[in-house]
Amino acid sequence: KKTILSGSTVTGDLTLGNYIGAINNWKKMQSEYDCLYFLANLHALTVFQDPKILKERTYSFFAQYLALGLDPQKNIIFAQSHVPEHSELSWVLTCLTPMGNLNRMTQFKEKSEKHVKNINAGLFTYPVLMAADILLYQADIIPVGEDQKQHIELCRDLVGYFENRYGAGIFKMPEPHIPKSGARVMSLQDPTKKMSKSDENEKNFVSIIDDPKKIEKKIKSAATDSGSEIKFDVENKAGISNLLTIYSVLSDKSIEQLEKDYEGKMYGHLKVDLAELVVSTLKPVKDEYDRLMQDRTHLDKLMLDGAERARVRAKTTLARVYEAVGLLHR
Ligand code: ATP
Ligand code: MG
């Protein structure tokens, strides 16, 4: 069985983008592969976090994962901070990472423009922690959205640097897996930017636990271009193309089919139908989420169980790394 690893930063709430670009695909893989999914709460610290909210969100994300259909028995689902080996391996890798490689990361540029008041070193080195997340578990496949491709490349480079200096055979070379359709869901108000759960403008995303009224409103007020034809054309009709992408993934209909269905209809028709589809897709998710959030003891138990299973693997890799680089180990 191939090993798959992926995670989400614990910021905001999961969005339709996270669902379509990531979790929907994780769900399909859970019986076929050996899957690890983690709540990246260490990554969350790269941006200012209210401690209370961060803690609460870690539970909330765990519950959102389960509500979206990830099975904690079939998968290993855990919080990153429960497995200290992430930070430990990250340091070793940081000392192997040329500054120049990090300087090239486009996501740092985007994020540092957004968080001008807190451009901390963690924001800069976060791709290295991400490499540690991946390499600890000997993951074969990393299912990610398009936006993470560059970070996986860095991780692959780091495997090369490590092997050059310390010899081969410790890490597995990970491969990114980027889904073909719906790989990138765009912001509802500015469809040239990706939908992002940390966006400060709520109108730009649909959270998977938004209430139906809100979802409807957000979709109906999504930005569209001045034309009137419902056609997939990212260059000239970014807004409509984005709505078609979402529609296509959630309905399992092809874009071509949808274009046919909506021939001669207006943008408004598409939006009304899409809003309904999104609401009905997310309704059971929200219900299950509310149910899970009522029992913290149960969530704690499931989370710690996941961490324990993850740690067995992480420890093995870290011990080999410490041995290879000459660090005394406890
Ligand atoms: P943040 O703004 O905090 O970075 P995010 O929405 O980008 O939040 P991440 O935690 O960075 O979410 O990513 C979680 C997973 O969701 C990753 O696999 C990422 O590639 C995927 N993903 C994030 N945004 C989108 C999107 N708009 N479309 C498709 N996939 C996405
Ligand atoms: Mg992101």
mmCIF file of C-alpha atoms and ligand atoms in Angstrom:
data_model
loop_
_atom_site.group_PDB
_atom_site.id
_atom_site.type_symbol
_atom_site.label_atom_id
_atom_site.label_comp_id
_atom_site.label_asym_id
_atom_site.label_seq_id
_atom_site.Cartn_x
_atom_site.Cartn_y
_atom_site.Cartn_z
ATOM 1 C CA LYS A 1 0.000 0.000 0.000
ATOM 2 C CA LYS A 2 1.303 3.437 -0.868
ATOM 3 C CA THR A 3 1.439 6.042 1.877
ATOM 4 C CA ILE A 4 -0.343 9.334 1.445
ATOM 5 C CA LEU A 5 0.102 12.368 3.627
ATOM 6 C CA SER A 6 -1.649 15.697 3.635
ATOM 7 C CA GLY A 7 -2.795 18.399 6.007
ATOM 8 C CA SER A 8 -4.422 21.771 6.447
ATOM 9 C CA THR A 9 -3.229 24.762 8.397
ATOM 10 C CA VAL A 10 -5.493 25.402 11.349
ATOM 11 C CA THR A 11 -6.692 28.869 10.325
ATOM 12 C CA GLY A 12 -10.238 29.994 9.568
ATOM 13 C CA ASP A 13 -12.600 27.197 8.651
ATOM 14 C CA LEU A 14 -12.272 24.722 5.820
ATOM 15 C CA THR A 15 -13.633 26.108 2.576
ATOM 16 C CA LEU A 16 -15.173 24.682 -0.556
ATOM 17 C CA GLY A 17 -11.671 25.085 -2.009
ATOM 18 C CA ASN A 18 -10.174 22.816 0.633
ATOM 19 C CA TYR A 19 -12.993 20.360 0.156
ATOM 20 C CA ILE A 20 -12.855 20.248 -3.638
ATOM 21 C CA GLY A 21 -9.094 20.605 -3.980
ATOM 22 C CA ALA A 22 -8.110 18.319 -1.147
ATOM 23 C CA ILE A 23 -10.491 16.508 1.187
ATOM 24 C CA ASN A 24 -12.837 15.201 -1.487
ATOM 25 C CA ASN A 25 -9.861 13.424 -3.018
ATOM 26 C CA TRP A 26 -8.584 12.188 0.340
ATOM 27 C CA LYS A 27 -11.937 10.551 0.876
ATOM 28 C CA LYS A 28 -11.638 8.597 -2.320
ATOM 29 C CA MET A 29 -8.232 7.335 -1.286
ATOM 30 C CA GLN A 30 -8.885 6.215 2.253
ATOM 31 C CA SER A 31 -9.611 2.562 1.583
ATOM 32 C CA GLU A 32 -7.055 2.109 -1.137
ATOM 33 C CA TYR A 33 -4.043 3.728 0.511
ATOM 34 C CA ASP A 34 -2.291 4.099 3.821
ATOM 35 C CA CYS A 35 -3.325 7.679 4.649
ATOM 36 C CA LEU A 36 -2.124 10.198 7.211
ATOM 37 C CA TYR A 37 -3.869 13.550 7.615
ATOM 38 C CA PHE A 38 -2.744 16.142 10.082
ATOM 39 C CA LEU A 39 -3.974 19.411 11.495
ATOM 40 C CA ALA A 40 -1.124 21.798 10.884
ATOM 41 C CA ASN A 41 -1.311 23.832 14.068
ATOM 42 C CA LEU A 42 2.438 24.521 14.068
ATOM 43 C CA HIS A 43 2.060 26.020 10.606
ATOM 44 C CA ALA A 44 -0.774 28.161 11.922
ATOM 45 C CA LEU A 45 1.685 30.009 14.181
ATOM 46 C CA THR A 46 3.303 31.673 11.153
ATOM 47 C CA VAL A 47 0.416 34.131 11.411
ATOM 48 C CA PHE A 48 -0.736 35.749 14.692
ATOM 49 C CA GLN A 49 -3.183 33.442 16.453
ATOM 50 C CA ASP A 50 -5.344 34.037 19.464
ATOM 51 C CA PRO A 51 -4.328 31.107 21.728
ATOM 52 C CA LYS A 52 -7.905 30.311 22.752
ATOM 53 C CA ILE A 53 -9.121 30.333 19.178
ATOM 54 C CA LEU A 54 -6.214 28.217 17.955
ATOM 55 C CA LYS A 55 -7.000 25.579 20.535
ATOM 56 C CA GLU A 56 -10.715 25.612 19.763
ATOM 57 C CA ARG A 57 -10.001 25.475 16.060
ATOM 58 C CA THR A 58 -7.887 22.384 16.374
ATOM 59 C CA TYR A 59 -10.945 20.560 17.714
ATOM 60 C CA SER A 60 -13.116 22.200 15.125
ATOM 61 C CA PHE A 61 -10.872 21.151 12.242
ATOM 62 C CA PHE A 62 -10.676 17.609 13.507
ATOM 63 C CA ALA A 63 -14.470 17.528 13.628
ATOM 64 C CA GLN A 64 -14.683 19.084 10.163
ATOM 65 C CA TYR A 65 -12.413 16.367 8.758
ATOM 66 C CA LEU A 66 -14.571 13.652 10.273
ATOM 67 C CA ALA A 67 -17.790 15.355 9.213
ATOM 68 C CA LEU A 68 -16.508 15.550 5.635
ATOM 69 C CA GLY A 69 -16.123 11.792 5.683
ATOM 70 C CA LEU A 70 -12.571 11.003 6.744
ATOM 71 C CA ASP A 71 -12.592 7.884 8.897
ATOM 72 C CA PRO A 72 -10.236 8.019 11.929
ATOM 73 C CA GLN A 73 -9.927 4.235 11.874
ATOM 74 C CA LYS A 74 -9.038 3.883 8.202
ATOM 75 C CA ASN A 75 -6.713 6.891 8.307
ATOM 76 C CA ILE A 76 -4.292 8.299 10.818
ATOM 77 C CA ILE A 77 -5.661 11.748 11.676
ATOM 78 C CA PHE A 78 -3.694 13.793 14.182
ATOM 79 C CA ALA A 79 -2.569 17.204 15.365
ATOM 80 C CA GLN A 80 0.939 18.203 14.290
ATOM 81 C CA SER A 81 1.887 19.518 17.745
ATOM 82 C CA HIS A 82 1.143 16.120 19.285
ATOM 83 C CA VAL A 83 4.101 14.695 17.377
ATOM 84 C CA PRO A 84 7.252 16.613 18.401
ATOM 85 C CA GLU A 85 9.331 14.896 15.711
ATOM 86 C CA HIS A 86 7.942 17.391 13.167
ATOM 87 C CA SER A 87 9.811 20.251 14.810
ATOM 88 C CA GLU A 88 12.890 18.144 15.396
ATOM 89 C CA LEU A 89 13.298 17.002 11.808
ATOM 90 C CA SER A 90 12.446 20.470 10.605
ATOM 91 C CA TRP A 91 15.525 21.899 12.331
ATOM 92 C CA VAL A 92 17.867 19.376 10.714
ATOM 93 C CA LEU A 93 16.362 20.158 7.309
ATOM 94 C CA THR A 94 16.501 23.919 7.925
ATOM 95 C CA CYS A 95 20.262 23.605 8.259
ATOM 96 C CA LEU A 96 20.378 21.965 4.821
ATOM 97 C CA THR A 97 18.190 24.515 3.059
ATOM 98 C CA PRO A 98 19.897 27.238 1.032
ATOM 99 C CA MET A 99 18.328 30.656 1.612
ATOM 100 C CA GLY A 100 18.082 31.074 -2.159
ATOM 101 C CA ASN A 101 15.668 28.162 -2.445
ATOM 102 C CA LEU A 102 13.322 29.735 0.090
ATOM 103 C CA ASN A 103 13.644 33.139 -1.581
ATOM 104 C CA ARG A 104 12.051 31.627 -4.669
ATOM 105 C CA MET A 105 8.840 30.536 -2.938
ATOM 106 C CA THR A 106 5.982 32.501 -4.442
ATOM 107 C CA GLN A 107 3.676 31.763 -1.535
ATOM 108 C CA PHE A 108 6.027 33.587 0.846
ATOM 109 C CA LYS A 109 5.868 36.624 -1.398
ATOM 110 C CA GLU A 110 2.068 36.512 -1.443
ATOM 111 C CA LYS A 111 1.801 35.925 2.282
ATOM 112 C CA SER A 112 4.313 38.574 3.267
ATOM 113 C CA GLU A 113 2.398 41.121 1.235
ATOM 114 C CA LYS A 114 -0.719 40.137 3.141
ATOM 115 C CA HIS A 115 0.773 39.978 6.626
ATOM 116 C CA VAL A 116 3.044 43.036 6.466
ATOM 117 C CA LYS A 117 2.941 43.527 10.217
ATOM 118 C CA ASN A 118 4.222 40.055 10.996
ATOM 119 C CA ILE A 119 6.735 38.833 8.444
ATOM 120 C CA ASN A 120 8.355 36.383 10.817
ATOM 121 C CA ALA A 121 11.060 33.816 10.107
ATOM 122 C CA GLY A 122 8.537 30.999 10.441
ATOM 123 C CA LEU A 123 6.568 32.362 7.524
ATOM 124 C CA PHE A 124 9.786 32.180 5.510
ATOM 125 C CA THR A 125 10.921 28.726 6.600
ATOM 126 C CA TYR A 126 7.488 27.117 6.684
ATOM 127 C CA PRO A 127 8.146 25.059 3.517
ATOM 128 C CA VAL A 128 10.960 23.330 5.431
ATOM 129 C CA LEU A 129 8.597 22.315 8.231
ATOM 130 C CA MET A 130 6.287 21.072 5.501
ATOM 131 C CA ALA A 131 9.122 18.953 4.078
ATOM 132 C CA ALA A 132 9.634 17.479 7.553
ATOM 133 C CA ASP A 133 5.906 16.703 7.792
ATOM 134 C CA ILE A 134 6.160 14.703 4.590
ATOM 135 C CA LEU A 135 9.513 12.980 5.040
ATOM 136 C CA LEU A 136 8.862 11.748 8.590
ATOM 137 C CA TYR A 137 6.215 9.348 7.332
ATOM 138 C CA GLN A 138 7.981 8.014 4.239
ATOM 139 C CA ALA A 139 5.039 9.297 2.227
ATOM 140 C CA ASP A 140 4.855 8.277 -1.429
ATOM 141 C CA ILE A 141 2.127 10.615 -2.596
ATOM 142 C CA ILE A 142 1.183 14.103 -1.462
ATOM 143 C CA PRO A 143 -2.263 15.150 -2.675
ATOM 144 C CA VAL A 144 -2.234 18.932 -2.849
ATOM 145 C CA GLY A 145 -3.743 21.808 -4.718
ATOM 146 C CA GLU A 146 -1.770 23.579 -7.404
ATOM 147 C CA ASP A 147 -0.689 26.211 -4.847
ATOM 148 C CA GLN A 148 1.509 23.728 -2.981
ATOM 149 C CA LYS A 149 3.428 22.343 -5.932
ATOM 150 C CA GLN A 150 6.475 24.521 -5.384
ATOM 151 C CA HIS A 151 6.753 23.412 -1.772
ATOM 152 C CA ILE A 152 6.763 19.766 -2.780
ATOM 153 C CA GLU A 153 9.535 20.565 -5.251
ATOM 154 C CA LEU A 154 11.543 22.040 -2.387
ATOM 155 C CA CYS A 155 10.941 18.912 -0.353
ATOM 156 C CA ARG A 156 12.259 16.803 -3.212
ATOM 157 C CA ASP A 157 15.323 19.026 -3.491
ATOM 158 C CA LEU A 158 15.946 18.596 0.229
ATOM 159 C CA VAL A 159 15.936 14.809 -0.138
ATOM 160 C CA GLY A 160 18.670 15.276 -2.744
ATOM 161 C CA TYR A 161 20.732 17.602 -0.553
ATOM 162 C CA PHE A 162 20.390 15.249 2.400
ATOM 163 C CA GLU A 163 21.465 12.246 0.354
ATOM 164 C CA ASN A 164 24.447 14.085 -1.099
ATOM 165 C CA ARG A 165 25.743 14.866 2.320
ATOM 166 C CA TYR A 166 24.669 11.903 4.441
ATOM 167 C CA GLY A 167 23.938 9.095 2.010
ATOM 168 C CA ALA A 168 20.791 7.614 0.500
ATOM 169 C CA GLY A 169 18.114 5.331 1.860
ATOM 170 C CA ILE A 170 16.617 7.318 4.714
ATOM 171 C CA PHE A 171 13.862 9.281 3.014
ATOM 172 C CA LYS A 172 11.423 8.284 0.360
ATOM 173 C CA MET A 173 11.107 10.677 -2.572
ATOM 174 C CA PRO A 174 7.554 12.084 -2.434
ATOM 175 C CA GLU A 175 5.424 12.733 -5.506
ATOM 176 C CA PRO A 176 2.807 15.490 -5.622
ATOM 177 C CA HIS A 177 -0.631 14.458 -6.762
ATOM 178 C CA ILE A 178 -2.619 17.309 -8.195
ATOM 179 C CA PRO A 179 -6.230 16.502 -9.124
ATOM 180 C CA LYS A 180 -7.149 17.395 -12.701
ATOM 181 C CA SER A 181 -10.528 18.982 -12.275
ATOM 182 C CA GLY A 182 -11.291 21.398 -9.514
ATOM 183 C CA ALA A 183 -7.625 21.601 -8.644
ATOM 184 C CA ARG A 184 -8.005 25.263 -7.934
ATOM 185 C CA VAL A 185 -11.158 26.881 -6.670
ATOM 186 C CA MET A 186 -11.006 30.635 -7.008
ATOM 187 C CA SER A 187 -12.163 33.446 -4.759
ATOM 188 C CA LEU A 188 -15.834 34.310 -5.259
ATOM 189 C CA GLN A 189 -15.292 38.064 -5.428
ATOM 190 C CA ASP A 190 -11.926 38.054 -7.166
ATOM 191 C CA PRO A 191 -11.771 34.933 -9.308
ATOM 192 C CA THR A 192 -8.170 35.628 -10.338
ATOM 193 C CA LYS A 193 -7.069 34.766 -6.784
ATOM 194 C CA LYS A 194 -7.470 31.351 -5.198
ATOM 195 C CA MET A 195 -10.156 30.770 -2.583
ATOM 196 C CA SER A 196 -8.378 30.853 0.754
ATOM 197 C CA LYS A 197 -9.716 30.136 4.218
ATOM 198 C CA SER A 198 -7.525 32.835 5.745
ATOM 199 C CA ASP A 199 -8.996 35.518 3.479
ATOM 200 C CA GLU A 200 -10.113 38.451 5.595
ATOM 201 C CA ASN A 201 -13.086 39.063 3.312
ATOM 202 C CA GLU A 202 -15.680 36.428 4.155
ATOM 203 C CA LYS A 203 -17.467 36.975 0.850
ATOM 204 C CA ASN A 204 -14.541 35.422 -0.974
ATOM 205 C CA PHE A 205 -15.110 31.916 0.294
ATOM 206 C CA VAL A 206 -17.775 29.451 1.344
ATOM 207 C CA SER A 207 -16.897 27.763 4.596
ATOM 208 C CA ILE A 208 -18.065 24.161 4.824
ATOM 209 C CA ILE A 209 -19.842 24.970 8.084
ATOM 210 C CA ASP A 210 -21.512 28.189 6.909
ATOM 211 C CA ASP A 211 -25.267 28.193 7.395
ATOM 212 C CA PRO A 212 -27.436 27.767 4.270
ATOM 213 C CA LYS A 213 -28.527 31.431 4.134
ATOM 214 C CA LYS A 214 -24.951 32.592 4.107
ATOM 215 C CA ILE A 215 -23.918 30.088 1.454
ATOM 216 C CA GLU A 216 -26.772 31.165 -0.770
ATOM 217 C CA LYS A 217 -25.907 34.816 -0.388
ATOM 218 C CA LYS A 218 -22.219 34.325 -1.048
ATOM 219 C CA ILE A 219 -22.794 32.323 -4.214
ATOM 220 C CA LYS A 220 -25.472 34.601 -5.555
ATOM 221 C CA SER A 221 -23.252 37.620 -5.090
ATOM 222 C CA ALA A 222 -20.181 35.991 -6.664
ATOM 223 C CA ALA A 223 -18.462 38.256 -9.172
ATOM 224 C CA THR A 224 -19.151 37.479 -12.816
ATOM 225 C CA ASP A 225 -18.080 39.229 -15.987
ATOM 226 C CA SER A 226 -20.251 41.541 -18.079
ATOM 227 C CA GLY A 227 -21.128 39.018 -20.801
ATOM 228 C CA SER A 228 -24.109 36.717 -20.602
ATOM 229 C CA GLU A 229 -23.042 33.378 -22.044
ATOM 230 C CA ILE A 230 -22.399 30.495 -19.652
ATOM 231 C CA LYS A 231 -19.148 29.149 -20.991
ATOM 232 C CA PHE A 232 -15.954 27.839 -19.456
ATOM 233 C CA ASP A 233 -13.273 30.370 -20.365
ATOM 234 C CA VAL A 234 -10.778 31.139 -17.615
ATOM 235 C CA GLU A 235 -9.164 34.001 -19.544
ATOM 236 C CA ASN A 236 -12.299 35.990 -20.256
ATOM 237 C CA LYS A 237 -14.864 34.533 -17.852
ATOM 238 C CA ALA A 238 -12.957 33.737 -14.697
ATOM 239 C CA GLY A 239 -15.984 34.078 -12.402
ATOM 240 C CA ILE A 240 -18.335 31.867 -14.422
ATOM 241 C CA SER A 241 -15.568 29.340 -15.031
ATOM 242 C CA ASN A 242 -14.995 29.099 -11.301
ATOM 243 C CA LEU A 243 -18.696 28.502 -10.636
ATOM 244 C CA LEU A 244 -18.755 25.857 -13.363
ATOM 245 C CA THR A 245 -15.757 24.134 -11.810
ATOM 246 C CA ILE A 246 -17.423 23.964 -8.415
ATOM 247 C CA TYR A 247 -20.674 22.800 -9.993
ATOM 248 C CA SER A 248 -18.942 20.128 -12.012
ATOM 249 C CA VAL A 249 -17.072 18.614 -9.062
ATOM 250 C CA LEU A 250 -20.084 18.609 -6.738
ATOM 251 C CA SER A 251 -22.512 17.239 -9.323
ATOM 252 C CA ASP A 252 -20.133 14.837 -11.085
ATOM 253 C CA LYS A 253 -21.243 16.358 -14.382
ATOM 254 C CA SER A 254 -18.661 17.390 -16.944
ATOM 255 C CA ILE A 255 -18.149 21.073 -17.736
ATOM 256 C CA GLU A 256 -19.271 20.389 -21.330
ATOM 257 C CA GLN A 257 -22.484 18.865 -20.049
ATOM 258 C CA LEU A 258 -23.120 21.894 -17.838
ATOM 259 C CA GLU A 259 -22.447 24.295 -20.716
ATOM 260 C CA LYS A 260 -25.074 22.435 -22.705
ATOM 261 C CA ASP A 261 -27.561 22.414 -19.829
ATOM 262 C CA TYR A 262 -27.197 26.171 -19.422
ATOM 263 C CA GLU A 263 -27.246 27.145 -23.074
ATOM 264 C CA GLY A 264 -29.438 30.209 -23.440
ATOM 265 C CA LYS A 265 -29.846 30.631 -19.688
ATOM 266 C CA MET A 266 -28.625 33.497 -17.582
ATOM 267 C CA TYR A 267 -25.931 33.755 -14.941
ATOM 268 C CA GLY A 268 -28.664 34.019 -12.320
ATOM 269 C CA HIS A 269 -30.011 30.581 -13.198
ATOM 270 C CA LEU A 270 -26.642 29.001 -12.755
ATOM 271 C CA LYS A 271 -26.107 30.751 -9.434
ATOM 272 C CA VAL A 272 -29.480 29.708 -8.024
ATOM 273 C CA ASP A 273 -28.887 26.067 -8.972
ATOM 274 C CA LEU A 274 -25.320 26.081 -7.735
ATOM 275 C CA ALA A 275 -26.319 27.645 -4.412
ATOM 276 C CA GLU A 276 -28.881 24.891 -3.955
ATOM 277 C CA LEU A 277 -26.348 22.214 -4.819
ATOM 278 C CA VAL A 278 -23.753 23.586 -2.415
ATOM 279 C CA VAL A 279 -26.322 23.926 0.385
ATOM 280 C CA SER A 280 -27.574 20.379 -0.049
ATOM 281 C CA THR A 281 -24.026 19.012 -0.233
ATOM 282 C CA LEU A 282 -22.978 20.763 2.950
ATOM 283 C CA LYS A 283 -26.112 20.294 5.058
ATOM 284 C CA PRO A 284 -25.260 16.770 6.296
ATOM 285 C CA VAL A 285 -21.682 17.866 6.867
ATOM 286 C CA LYS A 286 -22.752 20.709 9.141
ATOM 287 C CA ASP A 287 -25.154 18.468 11.067
ATOM 288 C CA GLU A 288 -22.488 15.866 11.719
ATOM 289 C CA TYR A 289 -20.016 18.599 12.660
ATOM 290 C CA ASP A 290 -22.397 20.043 15.262
ATOM 291 C CA ARG A 291 -22.913 16.598 16.725
ATOM 292 C CA LEU A 292 -19.185 15.841 17.006
ATOM 293 C CA MET A 293 -18.342 19.199 18.596
ATOM 294 C CA GLN A 294 -20.597 18.413 21.530
ATOM 295 C CA ASP A 295 -18.294 15.719 22.875
ATOM 296 C CA ARG A 296 -14.755 17.014 23.430
ATOM 297 C CA THR A 297 -13.669 13.988 25.435
ATOM 298 C CA HIS A 298 -14.444 11.792 22.487
ATOM 299 C CA LEU A 299 -12.578 14.124 20.111
ATOM 300 C CA ASP A 300 -9.581 14.165 22.475
ATOM 301 C CA LYS A 301 -9.535 10.407 22.574
ATOM 302 C CA LEU A 302 -9.645 10.049 18.793
ATOM 303 C CA MET A 303 -7.012 12.731 18.308
ATOM 304 C CA LEU A 304 -4.554 11.235 20.807
ATOM 305 C CA ASP A 305 -5.051 7.820 19.320
ATOM 306 C CA GLY A 306 -4.143 9.232 15.905
ATOM 307 C CA ALA A 307 -1.075 10.946 17.351
ATOM 308 C CA GLU A 308 0.136 7.749 18.956
ATOM 309 C CA ARG A 309 -0.101 5.844 15.708
ATOM 310 C CA ALA A 310 1.637 8.650 13.816
ATOM 311 C CA ARG A 311 4.421 8.876 16.371
ATOM 312 C CA VAL A 312 5.484 5.280 16.022
ATOM 313 C CA ARG A 313 6.416 6.039 12.442
ATOM 314 C CA ALA A 314 7.834 9.497 13.016
ATOM 315 C CA LYS A 315 10.164 8.231 15.745
ATOM 316 C CA THR A 316 11.629 5.566 13.469
ATOM 317 C CA THR A 317 12.515 8.070 10.753
ATOM 318 C CA LEU A 318 13.894 10.647 13.164
ATOM 319 C CA ALA A 319 16.138 8.093 14.894
ATOM 320 C CA ARG A 320 17.669 7.186 11.537
ATOM 321 C CA VAL A 321 18.159 10.842 10.630
ATOM 322 C CA TYR A 322 19.860 11.650 13.944
ATOM 323 C CA GLU A 323 22.124 8.662 13.510
ATOM 324 C CA ALA A 324 23.024 9.704 9.961
ATOM 325 C CA VAL A 325 23.846 13.317 10.825
ATOM 326 C CA GLY A 326 25.707 12.469 14.045
ATOM 327 C CA LEU A 327 23.274 13.747 16.649
ATOM 328 C CA LEU A 328 23.175 11.880 19.937
ATOM 329 C CA HIS A 329 19.710 10.526 20.493
ATOM 330 C CA ARG A 330 17.869 9.851 23.701
HETATM 331 P P1 ATP B 1 -4.562 29.452 4.046
HETATM 332 O O1 ATP B 1 -5.132 30.698 3.460
HETATM 333 O O2 ATP B 1 -4.577 29.422 5.531
HETATM 334 O O3 ATP B 1 -3.245 29.044 3.431
HETATM 335 P P2 ATP B 1 -5.846 27.503 2.393
HETATM 336 O O4 ATP B 1 -7.280 27.610 2.063
HETATM 337 O O5 ATP B 1 -4.852 27.835 1.330
HETATM 338 O O6 ATP B 1 -5.626 28.334 3.687
HETATM 339 P P3 ATP B 1 -4.246 25.234 3.255
HETATM 340 O O7 ATP B 1 -4.342 24.742 4.632
HETATM 341 O O8 ATP B 1 -3.073 26.067 2.857
HETATM 342 O O9 ATP B 1 -5.596 26.023 2.908
HETATM 343 O O10 ATP B 1 -4.370 23.998 2.288
HETATM 344 C C1 ATP B 1 -5.079 22.808 2.587
HETATM 345 C C2 ATP B 1 -5.246 21.989 1.331
HETATM 346 O O11 ATP B 1 -6.251 22.579 0.504
HETATM 347 C C3 ATP B 1 -3.991 21.924 0.453
HETATM 348 O O12 ATP B 1 -3.907 20.634 -0.106
HETATM 349 C C4 ATP B 1 -4.251 22.962 -0.610
HETATM 350 O O13 ATP B 1 -3.549 22.696 -1.798
HETATM 351 C C5 ATP B 1 -5.755 22.852 -0.791
HETATM 352 N N1 ATP B 1 -6.325 24.120 -1.231
HETATM 353 C C6 ATP B 1 -6.290 25.300 -0.575
HETATM 354 N N2 ATP B 1 -6.955 26.248 -1.247
HETATM 355 C C7 ATP B 1 -7.422 25.663 -2.376
HETATM 356 C C8 ATP B 1 -8.196 26.127 -3.486
HETATM 357 N N3 ATP B 1 -8.616 27.371 -3.561
HETATM 358 N N4 ATP B 1 -8.511 25.244 -4.438
HETATM 359 C C9 ATP B 1 -8.098 23.970 -4.362
HETATM 360 N N5 ATP B 1 -7.377 23.460 -3.356
HETATM 361 C C10 ATP B 1 -7.033 24.289 -2.365
HETATM 362 MG MG MG B 2 -2.673 27.799 1.744
#
